[in-house]
CSV table of C-alpha atoms and ligand atoms in Angstrom, one decimal:
chain,number,residue,atom,x,y,z
S,1,MET,CA,0.0,0.0,0.0
S,2,ARG,CA,1.4,3.4,-1.0
S,3,ILE,CA,0.7,6.2,1.5
S,4,TRP,CA,1.3,9.9,1.5
S,5,MET,CA,1.6,11.3,5.0
S,6,ILE,CA,1.2,15.1,4.9
S,7,ALA,CA,1.7,17.1,8.1
S,8,SER,CA,3.2,20.3,9.4
S,9,GLU,CA,5.8,18.7,11.6
S,10,MET,CA,7.7,15.4,12.0
S,11,ALA,CA,10.2,14.4,14.7
S,12,PRO,CA,13.1,14.4,14.7
S,13,LEU,CA,13.2,16.9,11.9
S,14,SER,CA,10.7,19.2,13.5
S,15,LYS,CA,8.5,19.1,16.5
S,16,THR,CA,6.4,21.5,18.7
S,17,GLY,CA,4.4,18.8,20.4
S,18,GLY,CA,2.7,15.4,20.1
S,19,LEU,CA,1.8,15.9,16.5
S,20,GLY,CA,5.5,15.8,15.6
S,21,ASP,CA,6.1,12.7,17.7
S,22,VAL,CA,3.2,10.8,16.0
S,23,VAL,CA,4.2,11.8,12.4
S,24,GLY,CA,7.7,10.9,13.3
S,25,ALA,CA,6.8,7.4,14.4
S,26,LEU,CA,3.7,6.2,12.6
S,27,PRO,CA,5.2,6.1,9.1
S,28,GLY,CA,8.0,3.9,10.3
S,29,ALA,CA,5.6,1.5,12.0
S,30,LEU,CA,3.5,1.4,8.8
S,31,ALA,CA,6.7,0.8,6.7
S,32,GLY,CA,7.3,-2.1,9.1
S,33,LEU,CA,4.0,-3.6,8.0
S,34,GLY,CA,5.0,-3.4,4.4
S,35,CYS,CA,3.6,0.0,3.4
S,36,GLU,CA,5.5,2.4,1.2
S,37,VAL,CA,5.3,5.8,3.0
S,38,THR,CA,6.2,9.2,1.7
S,39,ALA,CA,6.0,12.0,4.2
S,40,VAL,CA,5.7,15.6,3.2
S,41,ILE,CA,6.5,18.4,5.6
S,42,PRO,CA,7.6,22.1,5.5
S,43,HIS,CA,11.3,22.7,5.6
S,44,LEU,CA,12.3,24.8,8.6
S,45,PRO,CA,15.6,26.7,9.2
S,46,SER,CA,16.4,24.3,12.1
S,47,MET,CA,16.6,21.3,9.7
S,48,THR,CA,20.2,21.3,8.9
S,49,ALA,CA,21.3,19.6,5.7
S,50,LYS,CA,24.1,17.9,7.6
S,51,ARG,CA,22.1,16.3,10.4
S,52,PHE,CA,19.3,15.0,8.2
S,53,GLY,CA,21.2,14.5,4.9
S,54,LEU,CA,19.0,16.8,3.0
S,55,VAL,CA,19.5,16.7,-0.7
S,56,PRO,CA,17.8,18.6,-3.5
S,57,THR,CA,15.4,16.5,-5.6
S,58,GLY,CA,15.5,19.0,-8.5
S,59,THR,CA,11.8,19.4,-8.2
S,60,VAL,CA,10.2,22.8,-7.8
S,61,VAL,CA,6.5,23.1,-7.3
S,62,GLU,CA,4.3,26.2,-7.4
S,63,ALA,CA,0.8,27.4,-6.3
S,64,ARG,CA,-1.0,30.7,-6.6
S,65,ILE,CA,-1.7,32.3,-3.2
S,66,ASP,CA,-3.0,35.8,-2.7
S,67,GLY,CA,-2.7,36.6,-6.4
S,68,ALA,CA,0.9,35.7,-6.7
S,69,VAL,CA,2.7,32.5,-7.8
S,70,ARG,CA,4.8,31.1,-5.0
S,71,ARG,CA,7.4,28.3,-5.4
S,72,ALA,CA,8.7,25.6,-3.1
S,73,THR,CA,11.9,23.7,-3.6
S,74,VAL,CA,11.6,20.0,-2.7
S,75,LEU,CA,14.4,18.5,-0.6
S,76,GLU,CA,14.7,14.9,0.4
S,77,ALA,CA,15.9,13.8,3.8
S,78,THR,CA,18.1,10.7,3.4
S,79,ALA,CA,18.9,10.2,7.1
S,80,VAL,CA,15.5,9.1,8.3
S,81,GLY,CA,15.3,5.4,8.4
S,82,GLY,CA,12.7,3.4,6.3
S,83,VAL,CA,10.5,6.3,5.3
S,84,ARG,CA,10.9,8.8,2.4
S,85,VAL,CA,10.6,12.4,3.6
S,86,LEU,CA,10.2,15.3,1.4
S,87,CYS,CA,10.8,18.8,2.9
S,88,LEU,CA,9.4,21.8,1.1
S,89,GLU,CA,11.4,24.9,1.2
S,90,CYS,CA,8.9,27.8,1.0
S,91,PRO,CA,10.8,31.2,1.1
S,92,GLY,CA,8.9,33.8,3.0
S,93,TYR,CA,6.5,31.3,4.6
S,94,PHE,CA,8.5,28.7,6.6
S,95,ASP,CA,11.9,30.3,7.0
S,96,ARG,CA,10.8,31.9,10.3
S,97,GLU,CA,11.8,31.7,13.9
S,98,ALA,CA,8.8,29.5,14.8
S,99,LEU,CA,6.4,27.2,13.0
S,100,TYR,CA,3.0,28.6,14.0
S,101,GLY,CA,3.6,31.9,15.9
S,102,THR,CA,5.2,33.6,18.9
S,103,PRO,CA,4.3,33.7,22.6
S,104,PHE,CA,2.2,36.7,21.7
S,105,GLY,CA,0.0,34.9,19.1
S,106,ASP,CA,-0.2,33.1,15.8
S,107,TYR,CA,1.4,34.4,12.6
S,108,PRO,CA,-1.3,36.6,10.8
S,109,ASP,CA,-0.8,34.8,7.5
S,110,ASN,CA,-1.2,31.3,8.7
S,111,ALA,CA,-4.2,30.7,6.3
S,112,GLN,CA,-2.0,31.5,3.3
S,113,ARG,CA,1.0,29.7,4.7
S,114,PHE,CA,-0.7,26.4,5.3
S,115,ALA,CA,-2.9,26.6,2.2
S,116,PHE,CA,0.2,27.1,0.2
S,117,PHE,CA,1.8,24.1,1.9
S,118,SER,CA,-1.2,22.0,1.2
S,119,TYR,CA,-1.1,22.7,-2.5
S,120,ALA,CA,2.6,22.4,-2.7
S,121,ALA,CA,2.7,19.1,-0.8
S,122,ILE,CA,0.2,17.5,-3.2
S,123,GLU,CA,2.2,18.7,-6.2
S,124,ALA,CA,5.5,17.5,-4.8
S,125,ALA,CA,4.2,14.1,-3.9
S,126,ARG,CA,2.4,13.8,-7.3
S,127,VAL,CA,5.7,14.3,-9.1
S,128,LEU,CA,8.0,12.3,-6.8
S,129,ALA,CA,5.7,9.6,-5.4
S,130,PRO,CA,2.8,9.1,-7.9
S,131,GLY,CA,-0.2,6.9,-7.4
S,132,PRO,CA,-0.9,6.8,-3.7
S,133,ASP,CA,-3.6,4.5,-2.4
S,134,VAL,CA,-4.1,6.6,0.7
S,135,VAL,CA,-3.5,10.2,1.6
S,136,HIS,CA,-3.3,10.7,5.4
S,137,THR,CA,-3.4,14.3,6.7
S,138,HIS,CA,-3.2,15.7,10.2
S,139,ASP,CA,-4.8,18.6,12.1
S,140,TRP,CA,-6.0,21.9,10.7
S,141,GLN,CA,-2.8,22.8,8.9
S,142,THR,CA,-3.4,20.1,6.3
S,143,GLY,CA,-7.2,20.1,6.5
S,144,LEU,CA,-7.5,21.6,3.0
S,145,VAL,CA,-5.7,18.6,1.4
S,146,PRO,CA,-8.7,16.2,1.5
S,147,LEU,CA,-10.9,18.9,0.1
S,148,LEU,CA,-8.5,19.7,-2.8
S,149,LEU,CA,-8.3,16.0,-3.6
S,150,ARG,CA,-12.1,15.6,-3.6
S,151,ASP,CA,-12.8,18.8,-5.5
S,152,ALA,CA,-13.4,18.4,-9.3
S,153,GLU,CA,-11.8,21.9,-9.9
S,154,HIS,CA,-8.6,20.8,-8.3
S,155,TYR,CA,-7.6,17.1,-8.1
S,156,GLY,CA,-11.0,15.3,-8.0
S,157,SER,CA,-10.8,14.3,-11.7
S,158,ASP,CA,-7.1,13.4,-11.6
S,159,PRO,CA,-7.1,9.7,-12.5
S,160,PHE,CA,-4.1,9.0,-10.3
S,161,LEU,CA,-5.3,11.0,-7.3
S,162,GLY,CA,-9.1,11.0,-7.4
S,163,GLU,CA,-9.1,7.4,-6.4
S,164,ALA,CA,-6.9,7.7,-3.4
S,165,ALA,CA,-8.6,7.2,0.0
S,166,THR,CA,-8.3,10.1,2.3
S,167,VAL,CA,-7.9,9.9,6.1
S,168,HIS,CA,-7.7,12.9,8.4
S,169,THR,CA,-6.5,12.7,11.9
S,170,ILE,CA,-7.5,15.1,14.7
S,171,HIS,CA,-4.7,15.5,17.2
S,172,ASN,CA,-6.4,18.4,19.0
S,173,LEU,CA,-9.9,19.6,18.2
S,174,ALA,CA,-9.3,22.9,20.0
S,175,TYR,CA,-7.1,24.1,17.1
S,176,GLN,CA,-9.1,24.4,14.0
S,177,GLY,CA,-7.5,27.1,11.8
S,178,VAL,CA,-10.4,29.5,11.7
S,179,PHE,CA,-10.1,32.6,9.6
S,180,PRO,CA,-12.3,35.4,8.3
S,181,LYS,CA,-14.2,34.4,5.2
S,182,GLU,CA,-12.4,37.1,3.2
S,183,VAL,CA,-9.4,34.8,3.0
S,184,LEU,CA,-11.2,32.3,0.9
S,185,PRO,CA,-10.5,33.8,-2.6
S,186,THR,CA,-6.9,34.4,-1.6
S,187,LEU,CA,-6.5,30.6,-1.2
S,188,GLY,CA,-7.7,29.8,-4.7
S,189,LEU,CA,-10.9,28.2,-3.4
S,190,SER,CA,-14.4,28.7,-4.7
S,191,TRP,CA,-17.3,30.1,-2.6
S,192,ARG,CA,-19.0,26.7,-3.4
S,193,HIS,CA,-17.1,25.4,-0.5
S,194,PHE,CA,-18.4,28.0,1.9
S,195,ARG,CA,-21.3,25.9,3.1
S,196,MET,CA,-22.3,23.9,6.1
S,197,HIS,CA,-21.1,20.6,4.7
S,198,GLY,CA,-17.9,22.3,3.5
S,199,LEU,CA,-15.5,24.6,5.3
S,200,GLU,CA,-18.0,27.2,6.5
S,201,PHE,CA,-18.1,27.6,10.3
S,202,PHE,CA,-20.2,30.4,11.9
S,203,ASP,CA,-19.6,32.6,8.8
S,204,GLN,CA,-15.9,32.0,8.9
S,205,VAL,CA,-13.4,29.7,7.1
S,206,ASN,CA,-12.4,26.6,9.1
S,207,PHE,CA,-9.5,24.5,7.7
S,208,LEU,CA,-10.1,21.5,10.1
S,209,LYS,CA,-13.7,21.4,9.1
S,210,ALA,CA,-12.7,21.2,5.4
S,211,GLY,CA,-10.8,18.0,6.4
S,212,LEU,CA,-13.6,16.5,8.5
S,213,THR,CA,-16.3,17.1,5.8
S,214,SER,CA,-14.1,15.9,2.8
S,215,ALA,CA,-12.0,13.0,4.1
S,216,ASP,CA,-13.3,9.4,3.6
S,217,ALA,CA,-12.3,8.6,7.2
S,218,ILE,CA,-11.5,10.5,10.3
S,219,THR,CA,-9.4,9.3,13.2
S,220,THR,CA,-8.5,10.8,16.5
S,221,VAL,CA,-5.9,9.8,19.0
S,222,SER,CA,-7.7,7.9,21.7
S,223,PRO,CA,-11.0,6.0,22.1
S,224,THR,CA,-12.1,8.2,25.0
S,225,TYR,CA,-11.4,11.4,23.1
S,226,ALA,CA,-13.3,10.0,20.1
S,227,GLY,CA,-16.4,9.9,22.3
S,228,GLU,CA,-15.8,13.2,24.0
S,229,ILE,CA,-15.5,15.3,20.8
S,230,GLN,CA,-19.0,14.2,19.8
S,231,THR,CA,-20.5,16.1,22.8
S,232,PRO,CA,-21.3,19.8,22.9
S,233,ALA,CA,-19.1,20.2,26.0
S,234,SER,CA,-16.0,19.0,24.2
S,235,GLY,CA,-16.8,19.4,20.5
S,236,TRP,CA,-15.7,23.0,20.1
S,237,GLY,CA,-18.6,23.7,17.7
S,238,LEU,CA,-17.8,20.7,15.5
S,239,ASP,CA,-19.6,18.0,17.6
S,240,GLY,CA,-22.5,18.0,15.2
S,241,VAL,CA,-20.3,17.3,12.2
S,242,LEU,CA,-18.4,14.6,14.1
S,243,ARG,CA,-21.6,12.9,15.3
S,244,GLU,CA,-22.8,12.9,11.7
S,245,ARG,CA,-19.5,11.3,10.5
S,246,ALA,CA,-19.5,8.9,13.3
S,247,GLY,CA,-23.0,7.9,12.3
S,248,GLN,CA,-21.6,7.0,8.9
S,249,GLY,CA,-19.0,4.8,10.5
S,250,ALA,CA,-16.2,7.2,9.5
S,251,LEU,CA,-14.8,8.2,12.9
S,252,HIS,CA,-12.3,6.0,14.7
S,253,GLY,CA,-10.4,6.5,18.0
S,254,ILE,CA,-6.9,5.0,17.7
S,255,LEU,CA,-4.5,5.4,20.6
S,256,ASN,CA,-1.1,6.9,19.9
S,257,GLY,CA,2.0,4.9,20.7
S,258,ILE,CA,5.6,6.1,21.3
S,259,ASP,CA,8.7,5.3,19.3
S,260,LEU,CA,10.4,2.8,21.6
S,261,HIS,CA,13.8,3.5,20.0
S,262,ALA,CA,13.6,7.2,20.3
S,263,TRP,CA,12.4,6.9,23.9
S,264,ASP,CA,14.5,4.3,25.6
S,265,PRO,CA,15.8,4.9,29.2
S,266,ALA,CA,18.4,2.1,28.6
S,267,LEU,CA,20.0,4.1,25.7
S,268,ASP,CA,19.1,7.7,26.2
S,269,ALA,CA,22.2,9.8,25.8
S,270,ALA,CA,20.6,12.7,27.7
S,271,LEU,CA,20.5,10.7,30.9
S,272,PRO,CA,23.6,10.7,33.2
S,273,ALA,CA,22.6,7.2,34.2
S,274,VAL,CA,20.8,5.0,31.8
S,275,PHE,CA,18.7,2.3,33.4
S,276,THR,CA,16.2,-0.5,32.8
S,277,ALA,CA,13.4,-1.9,35.1
S,278,LYS,CA,16.0,-4.2,36.5
S,279,SER,CA,18.5,-1.5,37.3
S,280,LEU,CA,16.3,1.1,38.9
S,281,ALA,CA,18.9,1.7,41.6
S,282,ARG,CA,20.8,3.8,39.0
S,283,ARG,CA,17.9,6.1,38.5
S,284,PRO,CA,18.4,8.5,41.6
S,285,ARG,CA,21.5,9.8,39.8
S,286,ASN,CA,19.2,11.3,37.2
S,287,THR,CA,17.1,12.8,40.0
S,288,GLU,CA,20.1,14.5,41.4
S,289,ALA,CA,21.1,15.8,38.0
S,290,LEU,CA,17.5,17.0,37.5
S,291,ARG,CA,17.6,19.0,40.7
S,292,GLY,CA,20.9,20.5,39.7
S,293,GLU,CA,19.6,21.4,36.2
S,294,PHE,CA,16.7,23.3,37.8
S,295,GLY,CA,18.7,24.9,40.6
S,296,LEU,CA,17.0,23.0,43.4
S,297,PRO,CA,18.9,21.9,46.5
S,298,PRO,CA,19.4,18.2,47.2
S,299,ASP,CA,16.5,17.1,49.3
S,300,GLY,CA,14.6,14.1,50.5
S,301,ARG,CA,11.4,15.2,48.9
S,302,PRO,CA,10.2,13.4,45.8
S,303,VAL,CA,10.3,15.4,42.5
S,304,VAL,CA,7.3,16.1,40.4
S,305,GLY,CA,8.1,17.0,36.8
S,306,LEU,CA,6.2,18.7,34.0
S,307,VAL,CA,7.2,18.9,30.3
S,308,THR,CA,4.4,20.9,28.7
S,309,ARG,CA,3.2,23.5,26.3
S,310,LEU,CA,2.2,26.4,28.6
S,311,ALA,CA,-1.4,26.7,27.4
S,312,ALA,CA,-4.7,26.7,29.3
S,313,GLN,CA,-5.5,23.2,28.0
S,314,LYS,CA,-2.7,21.7,30.0
S,315,GLY,CA,-4.3,22.7,33.3
S,316,ILE,CA,-1.5,25.2,34.1
S,317,ASP,CA,-4.1,27.2,36.1
S,318,LEU,CA,-4.6,24.3,38.4
S,319,LEU,CA,-0.9,24.2,39.2
S,320,LEU,CA,-0.6,28.0,39.6
S,321,GLY,CA,-3.8,27.8,41.8
S,322,LEU,CA,-1.9,25.7,44.3
S,323,GLY,CA,-0.3,29.1,45.3
S,324,ASP,CA,1.4,29.1,48.7
S,325,GLY,CA,0.0,25.7,49.4
S,326,ILE,CA,2.5,24.2,47.0
S,327,GLU,CA,5.1,24.2,49.8
S,328,ALA,CA,3.0,22.1,52.1
S,329,LEU,CA,2.5,19.3,49.6
S,330,GLY,CA,5.9,17.9,50.4
S,331,ALA,CA,7.4,17.7,46.9
S,332,GLN,CA,9.9,19.5,44.8
S,333,TRP,CA,8.8,20.6,41.3
S,334,THR,CA,10.7,20.9,38.0
S,335,LEU,CA,8.7,22.5,35.2
S,336,LEU,CA,9.9,22.7,31.6
S,337,GLY,CA,7.6,24.5,29.3
S,338,ASN,CA,7.0,27.2,26.8
S,339,GLY,CA,4.0,28.9,25.2
S,340,ASP,CA,1.6,31.7,26.3
S,341,HIS,CA,3.5,34.6,27.6
S,342,HIS,CA,1.5,35.1,30.7
S,343,TYR,CA,2.0,31.5,31.8
S,344,GLU,CA,5.8,31.8,31.1
S,345,GLU,CA,5.9,34.8,33.5
S,346,ALA,CA,3.7,33.1,36.1
S,347,ALA,CA,5.9,30.0,36.0
S,348,ARG,CA,9.1,32.1,36.5
S,349,SER,CA,7.6,34.0,39.4
S,350,LEU,CA,6.4,30.8,41.1
S,351,ALA,CA,10.0,29.5,40.9
S,352,ALA,CA,11.3,32.8,42.2
S,353,ARG,CA,8.9,32.7,45.2
S,354,PHE,CA,9.8,29.2,46.2
S,355,PRO,CA,13.4,28.7,45.1
S,356,ASP,CA,13.9,25.5,47.1
S,357,THR,CA,10.7,23.9,46.0
S,358,VAL,CA,10.0,25.0,42.4
S,359,GLY,CA,12.4,25.1,39.5
S,360,ALA,CA,11.2,26.4,36.1
S,361,LEU,CA,12.9,26.4,32.8
S,362,ILE,CA,11.2,28.3,30.0
S,363,GLY,CA,11.9,27.0,26.5
S,364,PHE,CA,11.7,23.9,24.3
S,365,ASP,CA,14.6,21.6,25.1
S,366,GLU,CA,14.7,18.0,24.2
S,367,ARG,CA,17.6,17.1,26.5
S,368,VAL,CA,16.1,18.7,29.6
S,369,ALA,CA,12.8,17.0,28.7
S,370,ARG,CA,14.5,13.6,28.8
S,371,LEU,CA,16.1,14.4,32.1
S,372,VAL,CA,12.7,15.2,33.5
S,373,TYR,CA,11.2,11.9,32.3
S,374,GLY,CA,14.2,9.9,33.5
S,375,GLY,CA,14.8,11.7,36.8
S,376,SER,CA,11.4,12.8,38.2
S,377,ASP,CA,9.5,10.6,40.6
S,378,PHE,CA,6.1,11.8,39.4
S,379,PHE,CA,5.0,13.4,36.1
S,380,CYS,CA,2.2,15.8,36.3
S,381,MET,CA,-0.4,16.4,33.6
S,382,PRO,CA,-3.4,18.1,35.1
S,383,SER,CA,-4.9,18.7,31.6
S,384,LEU,CA,-8.4,20.2,31.3
S,385,PHE,CA,-8.7,18.0,28.2
S,386,GLU,CA,-6.2,15.7,26.5
S,387,PRO,CA,-6.7,14.1,23.1
S,388,CYS,CA,-4.1,11.4,23.9
S,389,GLY,CA,-1.1,12.9,25.5
S,390,LEU,CA,2.4,11.5,25.0
S,391,GLY,CA,4.1,12.9,28.1
S,392,GLN,CA,2.4,10.4,30.4
S,393,LEU,CA,3.4,7.5,28.1
S,394,ILE,CA,7.0,8.5,28.0
S,395,ALA,CA,7.0,9.1,31.7
S,396,GLN,CA,5.8,5.6,32.4
S,397,ARG,CA,8.4,4.2,30.1
S,398,TYR,CA,11.0,6.2,32.0
S,399,GLY,CA,9.8,5.1,35.5
S,400,SER,CA,8.1,8.3,36.5
S,401,LEU,CA,4.6,7.8,37.8
S,402,PRO,CA,2.0,10.1,36.1
S,403,ILE,CA,-0.3,12.3,38.2
S,404,VAL,CA,-3.1,13.1,35.7
S,405,ARG,CA,-6.7,14.3,35.3
S,406,ARG,CA,-9.1,11.5,34.3
S,407,THR,CA,-9.8,12.9,30.8
S,408,GLY,CA,-9.3,11.8,27.1
S,409,GLY,CA,-6.2,9.7,26.5
S,410,LEU,CA,-5.0,10.2,30.0
S,411,ALA,CA,-7.9,8.1,31.2
S,412,ASP,CA,-7.1,5.5,28.6
S,413,THR,CA,-3.4,5.1,29.5
S,414,VAL,CA,-2.8,5.6,33.2
S,415,ARG,CA,-4.0,3.1,35.8
S,416,ASP,CA,-4.4,4.3,39.3
S,417,VAL,CA,-2.1,2.7,42.0
S,418,SER,CA,-5.2,1.8,43.9
S,419,GLU,CA,-5.8,-0.9,41.3
S,420,PRO,CA,-3.7,-4.0,40.6
S,421,LYS,CA,-0.6,-3.1,38.5
S,422,GLY,CA,-1.3,0.6,38.9
S,423,THR,CA,1.2,3.1,37.5
S,424,GLY,CA,-0.1,6.5,38.5
S,425,PHE,CA,-2.5,8.8,40.2
S,426,LEU,CA,-5.8,10.0,38.7
S,427,PHE,CA,-8.1,12.8,39.8
S,428,ASP,CA,-11.4,14.0,38.5
S,429,GLU,CA,-12.2,17.6,39.3
S,430,ALA,CA,-10.5,20.4,37.4
S,431,SER,CA,-9.5,22.3,40.5
S,432,PRO,CA,-6.2,23.1,42.4
S,433,GLU,CA,-7.6,21.3,45.4
S,434,ALA,CA,-8.2,18.0,43.5
S,435,LEU,CA,-4.7,18.3,42.0
S,436,GLY,CA,-3.2,19.0,45.5
S,437,GLU,CA,-4.9,15.9,46.9
S,438,ALA,CA,-3.5,13.7,44.1
S,439,VAL,CA,0.0,15.1,44.7
S,440,GLU,CA,-0.4,14.4,48.5
S,441,ARG,CA,-1.5,10.9,47.7
S,442,ALA,CA,1.6,10.5,45.5
S,443,VAL,CA,4.0,11.9,48.1
S,444,GLU,CA,2.5,9.5,50.7
S,445,PHE,CA,3.0,6.7,48.3
S,446,ALA,CA,6.6,7.6,47.8
S,447,ALA,CA,7.2,6.9,51.5
S,448,SER,CA,7.3,3.3,50.5
S,449,PRO,CA,10.3,2.6,48.3
S,450,ARG,CA,8.9,-0.9,47.6
S,451,ARG,CA,5.6,0.3,46.3
S,452,MET,CA,7.3,3.0,44.2
S,453,GLU,CA,9.6,0.4,42.6
S,454,GLN,CA,6.7,-1.9,41.9
S,455,ALA,CA,4.7,0.9,40.3
S,456,ARG,CA,7.7,2.1,38.3
S,457,ARG,CA,8.2,-1.4,37.0
S,458,ALA,CA,4.6,-1.8,36.1
S,459,GLY,CA,4.8,1.4,34.0
S,460,MET,CA,8.0,0.5,32.4
S,461,GLY,CA,6.5,-2.9,31.4
S,462,ARG,CA,3.5,-1.5,29.7
S,463,ASP,CA,3.3,-1.8,25.9
S,464,PHE,CA,3.0,1.6,24.4
S,465,SER,CA,4.6,0.6,21.1
S,466,TRP,CA,3.1,1.6,17.8
S,467,SER,CA,2.7,-1.8,16.3
S,468,ALA,CA,-0.9,-2.5,17.5
S,469,SER,CA,-2.1,1.1,16.5
S,470,ALA,CA,-0.4,1.0,13.1
S,471,ARG,CA,-2.4,-2.1,12.4
S,472,GLU,CA,-5.6,-0.3,13.3
S,473,TYR,CA,-4.6,2.5,10.9
S,474,LEU,CA,-4.2,-0.1,8.2
S,475,ARG,CA,-7.7,-1.3,8.8
S,476,VAL,CA,-9.0,2.2,8.5
S,477,TYR,CA,-7.0,2.8,5.3
S,478,ARG,CA,-8.6,-0.4,3.8
S,479,ASP,CA,-12.1,0.0,5.1
S,480,GLY,CA,-12.5,3.0,7.3
S,481,GLY,CA,-15.3,5.0,5.6
S,482,SER,CA,-16.4,6.8,2.6
S,483,PRO,CA,-16.9,10.5,1.8
S,484,PRO,CA,-20.0,12.1,3.1
S,485,ALA,CA,-22.8,12.5,0.6
E,1,ADP,P1,0.8,18.3,23.0
E,1,ADP,O1,1.0,17.8,21.7
E,1,ADP,O2,-0.6,18.7,23.3
E,1,ADP,O3,1.7,19.5,23.3
E,1,ADP,P2,1.6,15.7,24.0
E,1,ADP,O4,1.7,15.2,25.4
E,1,ADP,O5,0.8,14.9,23.1
E,1,ADP,O6,1.1,17.2,24.1
E,1,ADP,O7,3.1,15.8,23.4
E,1,ADP,C1,4.0,16.7,23.9
E,1,ADP,C2,5.4,16.3,23.3
E,1,ADP,O8,6.2,17.4,23.2
E,1,ADP,C3,6.1,15.3,24.2
E,1,ADP,O9,7.0,14.6,23.4
E,1,ADP,C4,6.9,16.2,25.1
E,1,ADP,O10,8.0,15.6,25.6
E,1,ADP,C5,7.2,17.4,24.1
E,1,ADP,N1,7.4,18.7,24.8
E,1,ADP,C6,6.4,19.5,25.2
E,1,ADP,N2,6.9,20.6,25.7
E,1,ADP,C7,8.2,20.6,25.6
E,1,ADP,C8,9.3,21.4,26.0
E,1,ADP,N3,9.1,22.6,26.5
E,1,ADP,N4,10.6,21.0,25.7
E,1,ADP,C9,10.8,19.8,25.1
E,1,ADP,N5,9.8,18.9,24.8
E,1,ADP,C10,8.6,19.3,25.0
C-alpha cells in the first residue's frame, strides 16, 4: 500500500508537540507492516542539511496564493530510516523563527502559509511519489488537502489521485484554523465550499472542518477522546459534524504509541545514568542531575516533573492555583515549558517565590525534557482535556509515575495505583484542590520505596509501542469509511 503522510511537523526533523512525535513514528511503523510511505513536511531553518542528509530533488512546485505565484523547492531527507521524507522549502512562509507563531500569538498569514503548503505538498508528492492508495493528513494545517483531492476543480478528476482514499487525523480539536471568510478567494478556493457541509463555520473559514467534511475517514488519537468530541461540551462547535461522520461509521479512535527506540531509558544519551526496570537503583543519579539542572537543593522530597506547552488546555491554572499551598504538599517541582507569555511569566515567578521547592525552565529543550522523564519521581499532567497525551506514556516508560486528570487519552493510558498493576494517580475535578490531593497521595505513596519500585516497573513494562495502533490505521485505510454524501 502506498501512503502519503502530509503534516506540518515530523520528529526528529521538526516538533512542537505530540503531532511531531506521531508523524515521526507512525510512518516507520507502517513501513514495518509493508507499506511504502512518503511523508511531506515544511522545511524549517532548524533542519540542517548535515544532520538529516537533505539533498535537492531538482523538483520545484508552485501554487498561486494571494494573487501571486509562489514556489517551493523540494528537498529529500536521506537520514530518516525506512521512510521517504520530502521537505518543502517555501521562502517567506516557513523560514521563520517558529512554526506557528510567537508567545504573543499566531502568525497573521497562517491561512495563506498552510494553504500554500497543502497545494505544494500534493504537487510535490504527485511528481515524486505518484499513485498513492491513501493520503493521510493531520490537524487543521493540512485540512484543505482532502478537500482539494475531492474537488473536481482541483484534483477530483485526476485519475491518479481522485481514487486515493483520504484519512484525516484530529490530534487536537481545539485548534481548527479558523479565519475570516475574506481569506477564501486568496486561497484559490471557490465560494462553493463555503457551506455547512464544507468549510464554513459560523460565517468563517475553518480548515479543520474542510478535512472533516471531505475525508473518507476521520481518526482521532484515543478512544475516549473520540467519544468526548461528539459532545457539545468538548466538541468546540464541531460535535454535530463529528456525530454525523460517526453515524456514517467514519470516525475512529486509535491510541497513539511512542517510538520505543527514540524513547528508551536504557539508551538515552541525555541521561547521566541509563537504566532498565532491572537497574532502577541507578535512577536516583538522574534525579540529582535533574535537581541540579533546575537549581533545586538536594533534598529528601520526591520530585514532580512537568514537560508541557504552557497553554490553558494543559491545566496550568490548576498548578498555579496551588499558590502558597505548594510548599505544604511535600514535593519539589521541575517545570519545563513554553507557550503563552503570561504562563511563562507566572511559572518564572512561582519558581522565584519558592526557590527551594519549584524550578522552572522556559523553553523547548529535548535534552532537559528527557532528564525530567528519567529523573522525576512523578510526572504531572493536570490537563483540562487531553486528546491522547504523550508525556504520560514517555513518563511511564522512564519510570516516572503520572499524576493526571481523568480525561481523554490520560484516562485510557494511566491506571491508578489503587488498582492492581497501577502506574499513577488519577483525579477528576479540574481544581487546584483536587490536584493538590492527588499530589499528596503521590507523596505519601513515595514513602514506601517498595511500592514505588513496583509501580515504576509496572509502568516500564506496559506496551506503548506503535505496532498495534499501526495495524488499526491499516484497517481504517482499507475499510474506514467513505466520503460524506
Ligand atoms: P501536545 O502535543 O498537546 O503538546 P503531548 O503530550 O501529546 O502534548 O506531546 C508533547 C510532546 O512534546 C512530548 O514529546 C513532550 O516531551 C514534548 N514537549 C512539550 N513541551 C516541551 C518542551 N518545553 N521542551 C521539550 N519537549 C517538550
